[in-house]
CSV table of N, CA and C in Angstrom, one decimal:
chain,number,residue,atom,x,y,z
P,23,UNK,N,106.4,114.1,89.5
P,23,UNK,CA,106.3,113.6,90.8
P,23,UNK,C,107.0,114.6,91.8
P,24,UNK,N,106.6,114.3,93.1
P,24,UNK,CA,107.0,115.5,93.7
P,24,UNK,C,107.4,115.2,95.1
P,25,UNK,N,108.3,115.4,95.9
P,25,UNK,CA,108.5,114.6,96.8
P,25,UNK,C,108.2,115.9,98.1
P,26,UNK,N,107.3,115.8,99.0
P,26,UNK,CA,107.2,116.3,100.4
P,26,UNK,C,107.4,116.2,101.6
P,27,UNK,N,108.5,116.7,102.2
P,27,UNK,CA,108.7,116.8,103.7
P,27,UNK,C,107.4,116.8,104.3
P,28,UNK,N,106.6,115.9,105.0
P,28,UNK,CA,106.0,115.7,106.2
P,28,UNK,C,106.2,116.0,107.8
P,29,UNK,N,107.6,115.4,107.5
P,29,UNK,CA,108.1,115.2,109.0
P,29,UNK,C,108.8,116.5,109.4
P,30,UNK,N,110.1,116.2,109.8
P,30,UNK,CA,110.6,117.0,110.6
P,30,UNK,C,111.8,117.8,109.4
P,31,UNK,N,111.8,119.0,110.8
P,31,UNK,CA,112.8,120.3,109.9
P,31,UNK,C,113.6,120.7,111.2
P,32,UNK,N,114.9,121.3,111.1
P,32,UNK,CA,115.7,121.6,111.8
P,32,UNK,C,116.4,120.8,112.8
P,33,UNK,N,116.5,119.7,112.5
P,33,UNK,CA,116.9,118.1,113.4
P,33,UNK,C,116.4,117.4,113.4
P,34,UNK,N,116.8,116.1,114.1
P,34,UNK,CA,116.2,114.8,114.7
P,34,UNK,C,115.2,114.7,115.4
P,35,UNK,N,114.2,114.2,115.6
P,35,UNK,CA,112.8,113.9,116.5
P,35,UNK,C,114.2,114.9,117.7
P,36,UNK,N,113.0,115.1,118.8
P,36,UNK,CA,113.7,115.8,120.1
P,36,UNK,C,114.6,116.6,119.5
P,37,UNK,N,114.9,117.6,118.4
P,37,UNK,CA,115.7,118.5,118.3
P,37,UNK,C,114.8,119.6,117.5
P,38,UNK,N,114.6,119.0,116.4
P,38,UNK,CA,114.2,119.4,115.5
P,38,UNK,C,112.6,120.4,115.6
P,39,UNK,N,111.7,120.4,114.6
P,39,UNK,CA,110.2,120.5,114.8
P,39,UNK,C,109.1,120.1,113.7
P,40,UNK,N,108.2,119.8,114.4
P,40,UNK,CA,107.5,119.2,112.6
P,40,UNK,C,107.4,120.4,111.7
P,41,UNK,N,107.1,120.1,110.4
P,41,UNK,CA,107.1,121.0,109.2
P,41,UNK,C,105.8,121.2,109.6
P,42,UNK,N,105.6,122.8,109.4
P,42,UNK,CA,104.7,123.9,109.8
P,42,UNK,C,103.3,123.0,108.6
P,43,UNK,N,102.3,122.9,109.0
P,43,UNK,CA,101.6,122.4,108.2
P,43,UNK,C,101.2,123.4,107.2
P,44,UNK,N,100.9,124.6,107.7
P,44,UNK,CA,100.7,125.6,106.1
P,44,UNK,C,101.3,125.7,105.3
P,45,UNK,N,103.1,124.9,105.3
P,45,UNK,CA,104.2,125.1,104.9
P,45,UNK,C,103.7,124.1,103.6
P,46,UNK,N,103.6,122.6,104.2
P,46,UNK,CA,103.1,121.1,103.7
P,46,UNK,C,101.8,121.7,102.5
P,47,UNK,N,101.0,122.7,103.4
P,47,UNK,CA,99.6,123.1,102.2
P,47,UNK,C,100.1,124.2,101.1
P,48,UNK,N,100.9,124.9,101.5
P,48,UNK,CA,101.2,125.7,100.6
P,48,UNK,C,102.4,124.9,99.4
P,49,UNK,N,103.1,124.2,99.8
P,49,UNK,CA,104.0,123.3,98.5
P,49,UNK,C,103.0,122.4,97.8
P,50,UNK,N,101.7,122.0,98.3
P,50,UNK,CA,101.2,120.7,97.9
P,50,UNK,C,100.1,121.7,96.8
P,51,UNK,N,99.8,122.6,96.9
P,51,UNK,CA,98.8,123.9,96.1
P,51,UNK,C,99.6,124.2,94.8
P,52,UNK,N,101.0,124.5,95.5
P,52,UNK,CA,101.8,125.0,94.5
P,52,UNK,C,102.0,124.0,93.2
P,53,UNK,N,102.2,122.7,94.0
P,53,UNK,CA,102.5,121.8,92.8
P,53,UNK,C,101.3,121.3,91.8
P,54,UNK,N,100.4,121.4,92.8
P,54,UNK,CA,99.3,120.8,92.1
P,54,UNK,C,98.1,121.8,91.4
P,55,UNK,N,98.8,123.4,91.5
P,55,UNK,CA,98.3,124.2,90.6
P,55,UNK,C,99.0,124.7,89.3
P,56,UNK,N,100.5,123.8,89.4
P,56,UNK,CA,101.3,124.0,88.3
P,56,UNK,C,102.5,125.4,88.6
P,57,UNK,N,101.9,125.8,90.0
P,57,UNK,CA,102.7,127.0,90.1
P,57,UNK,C,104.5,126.6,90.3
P,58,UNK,N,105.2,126.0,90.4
P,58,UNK,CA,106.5,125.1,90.1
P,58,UNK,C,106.7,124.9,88.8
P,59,UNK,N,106.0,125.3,87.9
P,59,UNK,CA,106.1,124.8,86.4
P,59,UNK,C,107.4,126.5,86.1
P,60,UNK,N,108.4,126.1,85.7
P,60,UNK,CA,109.2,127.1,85.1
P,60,UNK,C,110.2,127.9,86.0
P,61,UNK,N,109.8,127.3,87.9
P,61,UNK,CA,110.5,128.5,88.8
P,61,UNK,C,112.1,128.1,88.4
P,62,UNK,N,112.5,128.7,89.3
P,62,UNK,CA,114.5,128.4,89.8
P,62,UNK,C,114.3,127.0,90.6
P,63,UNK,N,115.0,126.0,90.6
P,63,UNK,CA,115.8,125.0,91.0
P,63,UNK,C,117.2,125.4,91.2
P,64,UNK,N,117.3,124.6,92.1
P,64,UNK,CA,118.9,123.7,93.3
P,64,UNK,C,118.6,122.5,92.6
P,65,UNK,N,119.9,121.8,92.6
P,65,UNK,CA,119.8,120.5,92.8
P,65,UNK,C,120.7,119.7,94.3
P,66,UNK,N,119.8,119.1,95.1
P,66,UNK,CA,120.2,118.3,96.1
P,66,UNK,C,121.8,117.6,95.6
P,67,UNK,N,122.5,118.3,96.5
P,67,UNK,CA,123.9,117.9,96.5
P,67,UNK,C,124.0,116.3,96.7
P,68,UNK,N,123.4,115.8,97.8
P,68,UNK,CA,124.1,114.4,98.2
P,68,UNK,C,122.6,113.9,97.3
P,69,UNK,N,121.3,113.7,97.4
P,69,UNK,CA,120.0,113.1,96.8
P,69,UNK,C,119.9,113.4,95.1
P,70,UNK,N,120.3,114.3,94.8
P,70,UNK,CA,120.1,114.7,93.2
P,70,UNK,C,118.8,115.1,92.9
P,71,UNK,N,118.0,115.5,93.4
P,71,UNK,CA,116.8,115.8,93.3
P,71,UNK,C,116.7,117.1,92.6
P,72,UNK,N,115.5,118.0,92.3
P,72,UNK,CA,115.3,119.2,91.8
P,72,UNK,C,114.9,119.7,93.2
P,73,UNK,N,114.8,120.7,93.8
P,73,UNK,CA,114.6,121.9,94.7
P,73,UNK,C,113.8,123.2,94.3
P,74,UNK,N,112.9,123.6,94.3
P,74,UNK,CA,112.2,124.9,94.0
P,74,UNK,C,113.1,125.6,95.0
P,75,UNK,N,113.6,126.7,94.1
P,75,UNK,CA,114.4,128.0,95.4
P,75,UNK,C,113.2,128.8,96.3
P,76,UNK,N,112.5,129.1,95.8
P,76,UNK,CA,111.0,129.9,96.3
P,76,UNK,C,109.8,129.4,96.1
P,77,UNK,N,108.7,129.2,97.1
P,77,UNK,CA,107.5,129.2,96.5
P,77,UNK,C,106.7,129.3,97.8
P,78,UNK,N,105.9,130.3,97.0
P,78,UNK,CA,104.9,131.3,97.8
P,78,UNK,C,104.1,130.7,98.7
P,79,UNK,N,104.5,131.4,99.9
P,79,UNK,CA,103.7,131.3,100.7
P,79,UNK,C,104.8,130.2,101.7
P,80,UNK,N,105.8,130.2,101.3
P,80,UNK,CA,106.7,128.6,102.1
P,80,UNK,C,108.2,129.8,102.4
P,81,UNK,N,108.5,129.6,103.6
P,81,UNK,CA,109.7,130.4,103.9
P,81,UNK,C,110.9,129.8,103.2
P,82,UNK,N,111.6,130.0,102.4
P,82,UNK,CA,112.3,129.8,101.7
P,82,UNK,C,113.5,128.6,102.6
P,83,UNK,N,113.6,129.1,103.8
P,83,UNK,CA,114.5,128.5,104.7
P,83,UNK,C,114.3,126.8,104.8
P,84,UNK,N,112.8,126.6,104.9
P,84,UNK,CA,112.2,125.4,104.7
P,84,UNK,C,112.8,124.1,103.2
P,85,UNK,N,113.0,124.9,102.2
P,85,UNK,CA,113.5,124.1,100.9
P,85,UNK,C,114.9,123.8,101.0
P,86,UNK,N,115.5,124.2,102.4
P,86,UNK,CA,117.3,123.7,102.3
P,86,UNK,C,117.3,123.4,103.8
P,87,UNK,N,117.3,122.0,104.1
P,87,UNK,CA,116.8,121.9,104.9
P,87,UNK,C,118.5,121.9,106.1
P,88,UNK,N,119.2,121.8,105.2
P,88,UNK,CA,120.2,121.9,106.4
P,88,UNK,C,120.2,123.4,106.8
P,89,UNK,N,119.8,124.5,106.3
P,89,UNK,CA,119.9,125.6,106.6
P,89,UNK,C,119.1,125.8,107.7
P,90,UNK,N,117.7,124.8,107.9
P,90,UNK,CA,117.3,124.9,109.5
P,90,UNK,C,118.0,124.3,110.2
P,91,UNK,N,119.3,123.5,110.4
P,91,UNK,CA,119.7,122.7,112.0
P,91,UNK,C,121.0,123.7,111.9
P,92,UNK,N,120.3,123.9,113.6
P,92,UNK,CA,121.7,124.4,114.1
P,92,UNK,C,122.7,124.3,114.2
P,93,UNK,N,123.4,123.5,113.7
P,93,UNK,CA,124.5,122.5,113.3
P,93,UNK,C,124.8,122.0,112.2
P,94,UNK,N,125.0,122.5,111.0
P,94,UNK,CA,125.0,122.2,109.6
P,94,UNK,C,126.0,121.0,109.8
P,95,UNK,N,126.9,120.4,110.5
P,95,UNK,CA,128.0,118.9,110.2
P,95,UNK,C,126.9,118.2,110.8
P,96,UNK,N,126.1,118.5,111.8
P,96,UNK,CA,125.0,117.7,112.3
P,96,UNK,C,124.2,116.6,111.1
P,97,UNK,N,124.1,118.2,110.4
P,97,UNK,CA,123.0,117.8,109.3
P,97,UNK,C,124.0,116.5,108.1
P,98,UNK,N,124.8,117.3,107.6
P,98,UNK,CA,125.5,116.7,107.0
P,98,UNK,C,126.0,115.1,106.9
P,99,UNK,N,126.2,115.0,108.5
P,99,UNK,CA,126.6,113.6,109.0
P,99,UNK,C,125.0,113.0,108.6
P,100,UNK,N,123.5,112.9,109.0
P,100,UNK,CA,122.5,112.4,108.8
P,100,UNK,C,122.4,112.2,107.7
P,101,UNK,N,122.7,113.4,106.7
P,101,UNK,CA,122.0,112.9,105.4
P,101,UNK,C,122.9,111.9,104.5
P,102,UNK,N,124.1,112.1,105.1
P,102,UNK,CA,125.3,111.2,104.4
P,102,UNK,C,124.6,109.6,105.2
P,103,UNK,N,124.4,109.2,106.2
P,103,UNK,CA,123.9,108.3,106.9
P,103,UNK,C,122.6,107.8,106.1
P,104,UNK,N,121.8,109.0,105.7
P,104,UNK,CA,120.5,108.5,105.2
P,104,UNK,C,120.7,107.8,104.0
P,105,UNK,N,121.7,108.6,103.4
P,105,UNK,CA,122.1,108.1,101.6
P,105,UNK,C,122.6,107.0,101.6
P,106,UNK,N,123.4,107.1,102.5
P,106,UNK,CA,124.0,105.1,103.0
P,106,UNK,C,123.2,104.2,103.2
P,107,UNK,N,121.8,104.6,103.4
P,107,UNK,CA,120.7,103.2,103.8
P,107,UNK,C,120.1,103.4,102.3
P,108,UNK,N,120.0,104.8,101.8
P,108,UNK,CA,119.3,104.2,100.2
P,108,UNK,C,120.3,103.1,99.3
P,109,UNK,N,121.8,103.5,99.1
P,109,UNK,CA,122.4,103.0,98.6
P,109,UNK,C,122.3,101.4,98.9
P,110,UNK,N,122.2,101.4,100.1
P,110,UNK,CA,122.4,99.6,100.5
P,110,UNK,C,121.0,99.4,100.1
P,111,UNK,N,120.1,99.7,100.3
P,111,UNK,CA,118.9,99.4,100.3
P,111,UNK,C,118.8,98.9,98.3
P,112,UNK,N,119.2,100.4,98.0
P,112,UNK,CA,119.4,99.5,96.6
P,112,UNK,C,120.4,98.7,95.6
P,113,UNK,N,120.7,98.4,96.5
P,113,UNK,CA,122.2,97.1,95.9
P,113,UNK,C,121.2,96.0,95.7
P,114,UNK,N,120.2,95.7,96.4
P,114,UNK,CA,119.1,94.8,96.1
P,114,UNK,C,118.6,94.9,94.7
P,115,UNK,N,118.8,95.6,93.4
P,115,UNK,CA,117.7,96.1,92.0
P,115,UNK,C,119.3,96.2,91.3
P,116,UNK,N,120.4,95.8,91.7
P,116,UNK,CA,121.4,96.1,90.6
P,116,UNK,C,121.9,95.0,90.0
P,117,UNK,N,121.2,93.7,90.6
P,117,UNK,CA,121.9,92.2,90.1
P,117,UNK,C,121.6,92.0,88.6
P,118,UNK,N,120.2,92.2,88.7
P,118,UNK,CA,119.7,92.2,86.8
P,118,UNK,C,120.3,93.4,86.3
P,119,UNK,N,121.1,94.3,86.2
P,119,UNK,CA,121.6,95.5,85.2
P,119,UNK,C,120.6,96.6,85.8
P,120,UNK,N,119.6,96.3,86.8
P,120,UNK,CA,118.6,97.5,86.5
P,120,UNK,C,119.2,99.2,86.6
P,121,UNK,N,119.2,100.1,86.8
P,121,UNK,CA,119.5,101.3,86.4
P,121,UNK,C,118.9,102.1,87.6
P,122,UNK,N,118.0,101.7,88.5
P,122,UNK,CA,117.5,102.0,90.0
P,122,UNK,C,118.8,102.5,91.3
P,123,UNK,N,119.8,101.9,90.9
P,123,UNK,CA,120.6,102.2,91.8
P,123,UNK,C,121.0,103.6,91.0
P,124,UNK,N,121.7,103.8,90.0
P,124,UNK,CA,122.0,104.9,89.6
P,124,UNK,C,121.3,106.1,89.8
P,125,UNK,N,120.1,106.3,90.2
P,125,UNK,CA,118.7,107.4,90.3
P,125,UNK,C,119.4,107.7,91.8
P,126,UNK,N,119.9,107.1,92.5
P,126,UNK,CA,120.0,107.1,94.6
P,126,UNK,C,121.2,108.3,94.8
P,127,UNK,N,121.5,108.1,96.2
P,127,UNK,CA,121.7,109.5,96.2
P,127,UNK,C,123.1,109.3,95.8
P,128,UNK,N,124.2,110.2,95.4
P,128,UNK,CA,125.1,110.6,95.4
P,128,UNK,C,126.4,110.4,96.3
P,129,UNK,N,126.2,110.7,97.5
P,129,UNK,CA,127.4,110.7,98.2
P,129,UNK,C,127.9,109.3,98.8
């Protein structure tokens, strides 16, 4: 499974800018040609996710996304905010034992 930025890069709506669409065509080729099969990974500090470090044809700057906002505490403060609505969101799937909350983000 593979998860793609659509939206925005380098900030909030009015800061930021949308993800370059060749950017969106060139990760969606890569994955779906297998070309991600074996590269380098990051793992998402606060999300835990896998990260391709490189992939062709996509500016590298694009796969860390705090590295676009001009304000890296900017960033930091959002995504700690964002992980706080996954978290609550899934306190809903933990009454039966389920194991869904554990997959969420980290911080």
């Amino acid at each position: 499974m593979w998860l793609v930025n659509t939206g925005w890069t380098g900030g909030p709506f009015g800061e930021g800018s949308r993800m370059p669409i060749a950017a969106t065509r060139a990760l969606l080729r890569a994955a779906l040609d297998g070309d991600l099969d074996g590269v380098e990974y990051r793992t998402d500090e606060v999300f835990g996710f896998e990260v391709p470090v490189a992939v062709p044809e996509v500016d590298s700057k694009l796969l860390d996304p705090r590295s676009t906002w001009a304000d890296p505490d900017a960033y930091d403060r959002k995504a700690a905010e964002l992980a706080g609505m996954f978290r609550s969101n899934f306190e809903k799937f933990t009454a039966d034992g389920s194991t869904l909350a554990a997959a969420g983000p980290r911080l």
